[in-house]
């Protein structure tokens, strides 16, 4: 069993996932639609090591018991598959090393790229050849949004109906090259978020009076966004994406106690992006469970968007990325992502 390295890009949802239909298996209460990013990546190495007593997991240079638990659970699932498939009778524990090239835990979906890269590397390291949908289901068990980073470009994640989660998987809608949008990310804070997404989702489902409206309206948003993507209709995608983003945050704010992921700079960025669009620039915003703002734009409009966001007080750094490919293996000794 050799050491295997994989890489995956972060993704951002345009139609948001918020809420779980089952905690067991980490099954989403709603479908979602996302774009996979090229330049915000995880690089994960999995090296099965006979003789090791237990998995040794280092994420961004740190051994953190809480984070490692979910990684070990994912490795256990993959080892069970390897045993069932007869490719290994007693697959040994592994050394796992994973690095992100962007800040962790601040609403930039580091768990998405991390778990997508992990399942691709671990499946190969333990000798399994799995269909993309199987890899997507394995990634989803680690982190809901990770199911989407298995694929590149525009991706749709199904809520699924089955209890075993086999239909709660993502599928590719449109490759990145077919509609080359770009994303400018405004980092407004580098601290780890106060309330993680799982905790936030569960609190929202339990306490928000808007919960049933959220569930009931998701399918229409997905249909709208899917049609916008297939028709390369920027205005239509902008409209439904901002709607879904603000609806998710409105929902989270209506939990008790309310979840407020934004800071002042977040709000100012949203206002600037809307002003740019009113003045004819092809740009819209989205925000995940953190204070960072993602501006999705047509390539010709990146420069004015960067200028506008750079001048917002409280914007610390701007990142810029095209859309990118899905999770994939890296050749031996490849440079860090
Ligand atoms: O994958 P998780 O459990 O970190 O949840 C992601 C939730 C959001 O990023 C806020 C929305 C989404 O669809 O990615």
Short mmCIF file of C-alpha atoms and ligand atoms in Angstrom, two decimals:
data_model
loop_
_atom_site.label_atom_id
_atom_site.label_comp_id
_atom_site.label_asym_id
_atom_site.label_seq_id
_atom_site.Cartn_x
_atom_site.Cartn_y
_atom_site.Cartn_z
CA UNK A 1 0.00 0.00 0.00
CA UNK A 2 1.59 3.19 -1.21
CA UNK A 3 1.36 6.76 -0.05
CA UNK A 4 -1.14 8.66 -2.22
CA UNK A 5 -1.73 12.41 -2.55
CA UNK A 6 -4.85 14.12 -3.85
CA UNK A 7 -5.99 17.69 -4.24
CA UNK A 8 -9.42 19.33 -4.32
CA UNK A 9 -10.70 22.86 -4.69
CA UNK A 10 -13.01 24.57 -2.23
CA UNK A 11 -16.51 25.17 -3.49
CA UNK A 12 -19.07 27.83 -2.76
CA UNK A 13 -22.79 27.23 -2.88
CA UNK A 14 -24.94 29.55 -4.97
CA UNK A 15 -28.09 27.77 -3.79
CA UNK A 16 -27.27 27.10 -0.16
CA UNK A 17 -27.28 23.94 1.88
CA UNK A 18 -28.46 24.62 5.44
CA UNK A 19 -29.93 21.86 7.61
CA UNK A 20 -29.73 18.08 7.92
CA UNK A 21 -32.47 15.50 7.41
CA UNK A 22 -30.40 13.02 9.41
CA UNK A 23 -27.37 13.46 11.62
CA UNK A 24 -26.43 9.86 11.05
CA UNK A 25 -24.63 9.77 7.72
CA UNK A 26 -24.78 13.57 7.60
CA UNK A 27 -27.72 13.75 5.17
CA UNK A 28 -28.79 17.20 3.91
CA UNK A 29 -32.35 18.50 4.40
CA UNK A 30 -32.13 20.35 1.08
CA UNK A 31 -30.27 20.07 -2.21
CA UNK A 32 -27.71 22.71 -3.21
CA UNK A 33 -25.84 24.06 -6.23
CA UNK A 34 -22.23 25.21 -6.21
CA UNK A 35 -19.14 26.24 -8.12
CA UNK A 36 -15.76 24.61 -7.53
CA UNK A 37 -12.81 26.98 -7.21
CA UNK A 38 -9.41 26.57 -8.81
CA UNK A 39 -7.04 28.47 -6.53
CA UNK A 40 -8.35 27.70 -3.02
CA UNK A 41 -7.18 24.16 -2.52
CA UNK A 42 -6.46 21.35 -0.09
CA UNK A 43 -3.66 18.89 -0.67
CA UNK A 44 -3.98 15.67 1.31
CA UNK A 45 -1.59 12.76 1.60
CA UNK A 46 -2.68 9.36 2.93
CA UNK A 47 0.02 6.78 3.71
CA UNK A 48 -1.20 3.45 5.15
CA UNK A 49 1.48 2.31 7.60
CA UNK A 50 1.59 -1.29 8.82
CA UNK A 51 2.77 -1.25 12.41
CA UNK A 52 1.09 2.06 13.24
CA UNK A 53 -1.24 1.66 16.22
CA UNK A 54 -3.77 4.26 15.13
CA UNK A 55 -4.28 6.91 12.48
CA UNK A 56 -1.96 9.91 12.80
CA UNK A 57 -3.77 12.99 11.46
CA UNK A 58 -2.08 16.37 11.03
CA UNK A 59 -4.23 19.14 9.53
CA UNK A 60 -2.43 22.35 8.60
CA UNK A 61 0.48 21.36 10.79
CA UNK A 62 -1.70 20.65 13.88
CA UNK A 63 -2.88 17.51 15.66
CA UNK A 64 -6.42 18.40 16.80
CA UNK A 65 -8.46 15.56 18.40
CA UNK A 66 -11.85 17.03 17.41
CA UNK A 67 -10.97 17.54 13.76
CA UNK A 68 -9.13 14.24 13.58
CA UNK A 69 -12.22 12.31 14.74
CA UNK A 70 -14.12 13.05 11.52
CA UNK A 71 -11.08 12.15 9.43
CA UNK A 72 -10.65 8.84 11.26
CA UNK A 73 -14.37 8.05 10.79
CA UNK A 74 -13.95 8.59 7.04
CA UNK A 75 -10.85 6.37 6.95
CA UNK A 76 -12.80 3.66 8.86
CA UNK A 77 -15.54 3.71 6.22
CA UNK A 78 -13.01 3.40 3.42
CA UNK A 79 -11.14 0.56 5.17
CA UNK A 80 -14.44 -1.27 5.66
CA UNK A 81 -15.11 -0.95 1.91
CA UNK A 82 -11.61 -2.26 1.15
CA UNK A 83 -12.24 -5.29 3.40
CA UNK A 84 -15.66 -5.93 1.84
CA UNK A 85 -14.23 -5.64 -1.67
CA UNK A 86 -11.50 -8.12 -0.74
CA UNK A 87 -8.66 -5.76 -1.72
CA UNK A 88 -7.24 -5.81 1.83
CA UNK A 89 -7.92 -8.22 4.69
CA UNK A 90 -6.55 -6.02 7.46
CA UNK A 91 -5.95 -2.50 6.13
CA UNK A 92 -3.59 -0.73 8.55
CA UNK A 93 -3.99 2.75 10.05
CA UNK A 94 -2.64 5.67 8.04
CA UNK A 95 -0.55 8.78 8.36
CA UNK A 96 -2.65 11.70 7.03
CA UNK A 97 -1.18 15.10 6.22
CA UNK A 98 -3.46 17.81 4.86
CA UNK A 99 -2.74 21.44 4.04
CA UNK A 100 -5.00 24.23 2.83
CA UNK A 101 -3.59 27.21 0.97
CA UNK A 102 -6.28 29.48 2.49
CA UNK A 103 -7.52 30.32 6.05
CA UNK A 104 -9.31 27.44 7.80
CA UNK A 105 -12.69 27.62 9.54
CA UNK A 106 -13.65 31.15 8.55
CA UNK A 107 -16.44 30.43 6.09
CA UNK A 108 -14.22 29.44 3.18
CA UNK A 109 -15.38 25.82 3.18
CA UNK A 110 -12.03 24.29 4.07
CA UNK A 111 -13.80 21.12 5.16
CA UNK A 112 -15.22 20.76 1.64
CA UNK A 113 -11.90 20.65 -0.17
CA UNK A 114 -10.28 18.75 2.72
CA UNK A 115 -12.75 15.85 2.81
CA UNK A 116 -12.98 15.64 -0.99
CA UNK A 117 -9.18 15.34 -1.24
CA UNK A 118 -9.14 12.90 1.69
CA UNK A 119 -11.60 10.40 0.20
CA UNK A 120 -9.92 10.46 -3.22
CA UNK A 121 -6.48 9.89 -1.68
CA UNK A 122 -7.64 7.30 0.86
CA UNK A 123 -9.68 5.24 -1.61
CA UNK A 124 -6.63 4.97 -3.87
CA UNK A 125 -4.23 4.36 -0.98
CA UNK A 126 -6.32 1.39 0.19
CA UNK A 127 -6.55 -0.02 -3.33
CA UNK A 128 -10.16 0.88 -4.16
CA UNK A 129 -11.47 2.15 -7.48
CA UNK A 130 -14.74 3.92 -6.73
CA UNK A 131 -17.22 5.67 -9.00
CA UNK A 132 -17.41 9.47 -8.52
CA UNK A 133 -20.89 9.15 -6.93
CA UNK A 134 -19.47 6.78 -4.30
CA UNK A 135 -16.62 9.18 -3.57
CA UNK A 136 -19.17 11.98 -3.31
CA UNK A 137 -21.23 10.02 -0.74
CA UNK A 138 -18.10 9.27 1.30
CA UNK A 139 -17.07 12.93 1.23
CA UNK A 140 -20.59 13.97 2.28
CA UNK A 141 -20.41 11.77 5.36
CA UNK A 142 -17.41 13.85 6.45
CA UNK A 143 -18.80 17.27 5.51
CA UNK A 144 -21.99 18.00 3.58
CA UNK A 145 -20.46 20.50 1.19
CA UNK A 146 -17.49 18.19 0.47
CA UNK A 147 -19.69 15.97 -1.69
CA UNK A 148 -19.69 18.82 -4.24
CA UNK A 149 -15.89 19.30 -4.41
CA UNK A 150 -15.51 15.85 -5.97
CA UNK A 151 -16.62 17.54 -9.20
CA UNK A 152 -15.41 20.64 -11.02
CA UNK A 153 -17.25 23.63 -12.49
CA UNK A 154 -20.97 23.88 -11.70
CA UNK A 155 -22.24 21.09 -9.45
CA UNK A 156 -25.61 20.09 -8.03
CA UNK A 157 -26.00 18.17 -4.79
CA UNK A 158 -29.15 16.11 -4.29
CA UNK A 159 -30.97 16.02 -0.97
CA UNK A 160 -31.79 12.38 -1.67
CA UNK A 161 -34.59 10.34 -0.13
CA UNK A 162 -32.93 7.11 0.97
CA UNK A 163 -32.03 6.50 4.57
CA UNK A 164 -28.62 5.05 3.68
CA UNK A 165 -27.73 8.31 1.87
CA UNK A 166 -26.72 6.55 -1.34
CA UNK A 167 -28.74 9.10 -3.34
CA UNK A 168 -27.51 12.13 -1.33
CA UNK A 169 -24.66 12.75 -3.75
CA UNK A 170 -23.46 15.48 -6.07
CA UNK A 171 -23.30 15.41 -9.86
CA UNK A 172 -21.56 17.70 -12.36
CA UNK A 173 -23.82 20.15 -14.21
CA UNK A 174 -21.41 22.08 -16.44
CA UNK A 175 -17.60 22.02 -16.70
CA UNK A 176 -15.71 25.15 -15.65
CA UNK A 177 -14.48 25.78 -19.21
CA UNK A 178 -18.05 25.99 -20.52
CA UNK A 179 -18.85 29.13 -18.53
CA UNK A 180 -15.61 30.63 -17.20
CA UNK A 181 -16.82 32.78 -14.34
CA UNK A 182 -14.34 34.06 -11.74
CA UNK A 183 -14.59 34.70 -8.02
CA UNK A 184 -13.10 37.48 -5.92
CA UNK A 185 -13.07 36.60 -2.21
CA UNK A 186 -12.93 39.45 0.31
CA UNK A 187 -11.44 38.21 3.59
CA UNK A 188 -12.85 40.43 6.32
CA UNK A 189 -11.66 38.47 9.38
CA UNK A 190 -9.18 35.69 9.96
CA UNK A 191 -10.58 34.31 13.22
CA UNK A 192 -12.22 30.85 13.26
CA UNK A 193 -16.00 31.11 13.23
CA UNK A 194 -17.85 31.10 16.57
CA UNK A 195 -20.63 28.66 15.65
CA UNK A 196 -19.74 25.82 13.27
CA UNK A 197 -22.12 24.93 10.46
CA UNK A 198 -23.44 21.66 11.97
CA UNK A 199 -24.23 23.31 15.27
CA UNK A 200 -25.73 26.33 13.49
CA UNK A 201 -27.90 24.16 11.24
CA UNK A 202 -29.25 22.11 14.11
CA UNK A 203 -30.04 25.18 16.18
CA UNK A 204 -31.81 26.75 13.19
CA UNK A 205 -33.92 23.65 12.48
CA UNK A 206 -34.95 23.46 16.15
CA UNK A 207 -35.75 27.09 16.80
CA UNK A 208 -36.41 29.16 13.66
CA UNK A 209 -40.05 29.95 12.85
CA UNK A 210 -38.96 30.19 9.18
CA UNK A 211 -37.66 26.63 8.96
CA UNK A 212 -40.63 25.14 7.08
CA UNK A 213 -40.57 28.01 4.56
CA UNK A 214 -36.90 27.35 3.90
CA UNK A 215 -37.52 23.66 3.18
CA UNK A 216 -40.58 24.37 1.03
CA UNK A 217 -38.89 26.96 -1.20
CA UNK A 218 -35.59 25.23 -1.96
CA UNK A 219 -36.70 23.15 -4.94
CA UNK A 220 -37.82 26.24 -6.89
CA UNK A 221 -34.44 27.92 -6.29
CA UNK A 222 -32.59 24.82 -7.50
CA UNK A 223 -34.68 24.67 -10.66
CA UNK A 224 -34.09 28.34 -11.33
CA UNK A 225 -30.33 28.11 -10.76
CA UNK A 226 -30.00 24.95 -12.84
CA UNK A 227 -31.81 26.65 -15.75
CA UNK A 228 -29.62 29.74 -15.35
CA UNK A 229 -26.45 27.65 -15.46
CA UNK A 230 -27.52 25.57 -18.45
CA UNK A 231 -28.55 28.76 -20.29
CA UNK A 232 -25.41 30.72 -19.18
CA UNK A 233 -27.83 33.42 -18.01
CA UNK A 234 -25.78 35.63 -15.67
CA UNK A 235 -28.63 37.91 -14.54
CA UNK A 236 -30.83 34.96 -13.70
CA UNK A 237 -28.05 33.23 -11.74
CA UNK A 238 -27.24 36.48 -9.93
CA UNK A 239 -30.85 36.95 -8.89
CA UNK A 240 -31.43 33.43 -7.52
CA UNK A 241 -27.97 33.23 -5.87
CA UNK A 242 -28.35 36.47 -3.91
CA UNK A 243 -31.89 35.40 -2.99
CA UNK A 244 -30.68 32.03 -1.65
CA UNK A 245 -27.76 33.62 0.23
CA UNK A 246 -29.84 36.28 1.96
CA UNK A 247 -32.58 33.74 2.68
CA UNK A 248 -30.10 31.40 4.37
CA UNK A 249 -28.67 34.20 6.48
CA UNK A 250 -32.16 35.53 7.30
CA UNK A 251 -33.05 32.01 8.40
CA UNK A 252 -29.90 31.69 10.53
CA UNK A 253 -30.57 35.10 12.09
CA UNK A 254 -34.05 33.91 13.00
CA UNK A 255 -32.69 31.03 15.12
CA UNK A 256 -32.72 31.48 18.88
CA UNK A 257 -30.20 32.75 19.82
CA UNK A 258 -29.82 34.23 16.35
CA UNK A 259 -26.75 33.42 14.28
CA UNK A 260 -25.03 36.48 12.87
CA UNK A 261 -22.05 35.47 10.74
CA UNK A 262 -21.40 38.92 9.25
CA UNK A 263 -19.36 41.88 10.38
CA UNK A 264 -19.60 45.50 9.25
CA UNK A 265 -17.24 45.00 6.33
CA UNK A 266 -19.35 42.07 5.10
CA UNK A 267 -22.41 44.32 4.78
CA UNK A 268 -20.42 47.09 3.11
CA UNK A 269 -19.07 44.61 0.52
CA UNK A 270 -22.61 43.44 -0.27
CA UNK A 271 -23.72 47.05 -0.83
CA UNK A 272 -20.74 47.77 -3.11
CA UNK A 273 -21.41 44.65 -5.18
CA UNK A 274 -25.05 45.61 -5.64
CA UNK A 275 -24.02 49.13 -6.66
CA UNK A 276 -21.59 47.68 -9.22
CA UNK A 277 -24.30 45.51 -10.71
CA UNK A 278 -26.70 48.44 -10.90
CA UNK A 279 -24.07 50.31 -12.87
CA UNK A 280 -23.81 47.50 -15.42
CA UNK A 281 -21.08 45.18 -14.06
CA UNK A 282 -21.68 41.43 -14.23
CA UNK A 283 -21.16 40.58 -10.56
CA UNK A 284 -23.18 39.12 -7.68
CA UNK A 285 -22.41 38.12 -4.10
CA UNK A 286 -22.66 35.10 -1.88
CA UNK A 287 -21.66 34.52 1.76
CA UNK A 288 -21.32 31.23 3.67
CA UNK A 289 -21.27 30.60 7.43
CA UNK A 290 -18.67 33.27 8.07
CA UNK A 291 -17.94 36.94 7.33
CA UNK A 292 -16.11 36.51 4.00
CA UNK A 293 -17.78 37.80 0.84
CA UNK A 294 -17.48 36.02 -2.48
CA UNK A 295 -18.11 38.13 -5.56
CA UNK A 296 -18.88 35.98 -8.60
CA UNK A 297 -18.12 37.83 -11.82
CA UNK A 298 -17.67 37.59 -15.53
CA UNK A 299 -13.89 37.79 -16.31
CA UNK A 300 -14.13 41.26 -17.90
CA UNK A 301 -15.49 42.70 -14.64
CA UNK A 302 -12.90 41.36 -12.19
CA UNK A 303 -10.75 44.53 -12.10
CA UNK A 304 -13.51 46.98 -11.04
CA UNK A 305 -14.81 44.45 -8.50
CA UNK A 306 -11.34 44.09 -6.96
CA UNK A 307 -10.91 47.87 -6.82
CA UNK A 308 -14.30 48.38 -5.17
CA UNK A 309 -13.78 45.67 -2.53
CA UNK A 310 -10.16 46.64 -1.80
CA UNK A 311 -11.33 50.09 -0.72
CA UNK A 312 -13.81 48.76 1.89
CA UNK A 313 -12.58 49.42 5.43
CA UNK A 314 -12.09 46.08 7.19
CA UNK A 315 -11.27 44.08 4.07
CA UNK A 316 -8.02 42.41 4.97
CA UNK A 317 -7.11 40.50 1.82
CA UNK A 318 -8.56 39.77 -1.59
CA UNK A 319 -8.21 36.38 -3.24
CA UNK A 320 -9.04 35.77 -6.87
CA UNK A 321 -9.80 32.50 -8.58
CA UNK A 322 -11.32 31.04 -11.72
CA UNK A 323 -13.54 27.97 -11.48
CA UNK A 324 -11.61 24.74 -11.39
CA UNK A 325 -11.64 20.95 -11.73
CA UNK A 326 -12.89 18.32 -9.32
CA UNK A 327 -10.82 16.38 -6.81
CA UNK A 328 -8.02 14.35 -8.36
CA UNK A 329 -4.87 12.40 -7.58
CA UNK A 330 -1.50 14.12 -7.78
CA UNK A 331 1.59 12.40 -9.16
CA UNK A 332 4.23 11.32 -6.60
CA UNK A 333 6.21 14.22 -5.22
CA UNK A 334 3.98 16.92 -6.73
CA UNK A 335 4.52 20.41 -5.37
CA UNK A 336 2.22 21.57 -2.55
CA UNK A 337 -1.10 23.04 -3.75
O1 LIG B 1 -20.38 21.35 4.70
P1 LIG B 1 -20.70 22.09 5.96
O2 LIG B 1 -21.28 21.21 6.99
O3 LIG B 1 -19.56 22.89 6.45
O4 LIG B 1 -21.88 23.16 5.61
C1 LIG B 1 -21.76 24.16 4.65
C2 LIG B 1 -22.81 25.20 4.81
C3 LIG B 1 -22.67 26.45 3.94
O5 LIG B 1 -21.34 26.62 3.52
C4 LIG B 1 -23.09 27.66 4.72
C5 LIG B 1 -23.57 26.37 2.71
C6 LIG B 1 -23.12 25.49 1.61
O6 LIG B 1 -24.00 24.98 0.89
O7 LIG B 1 -21.91 25.28 1.43
#
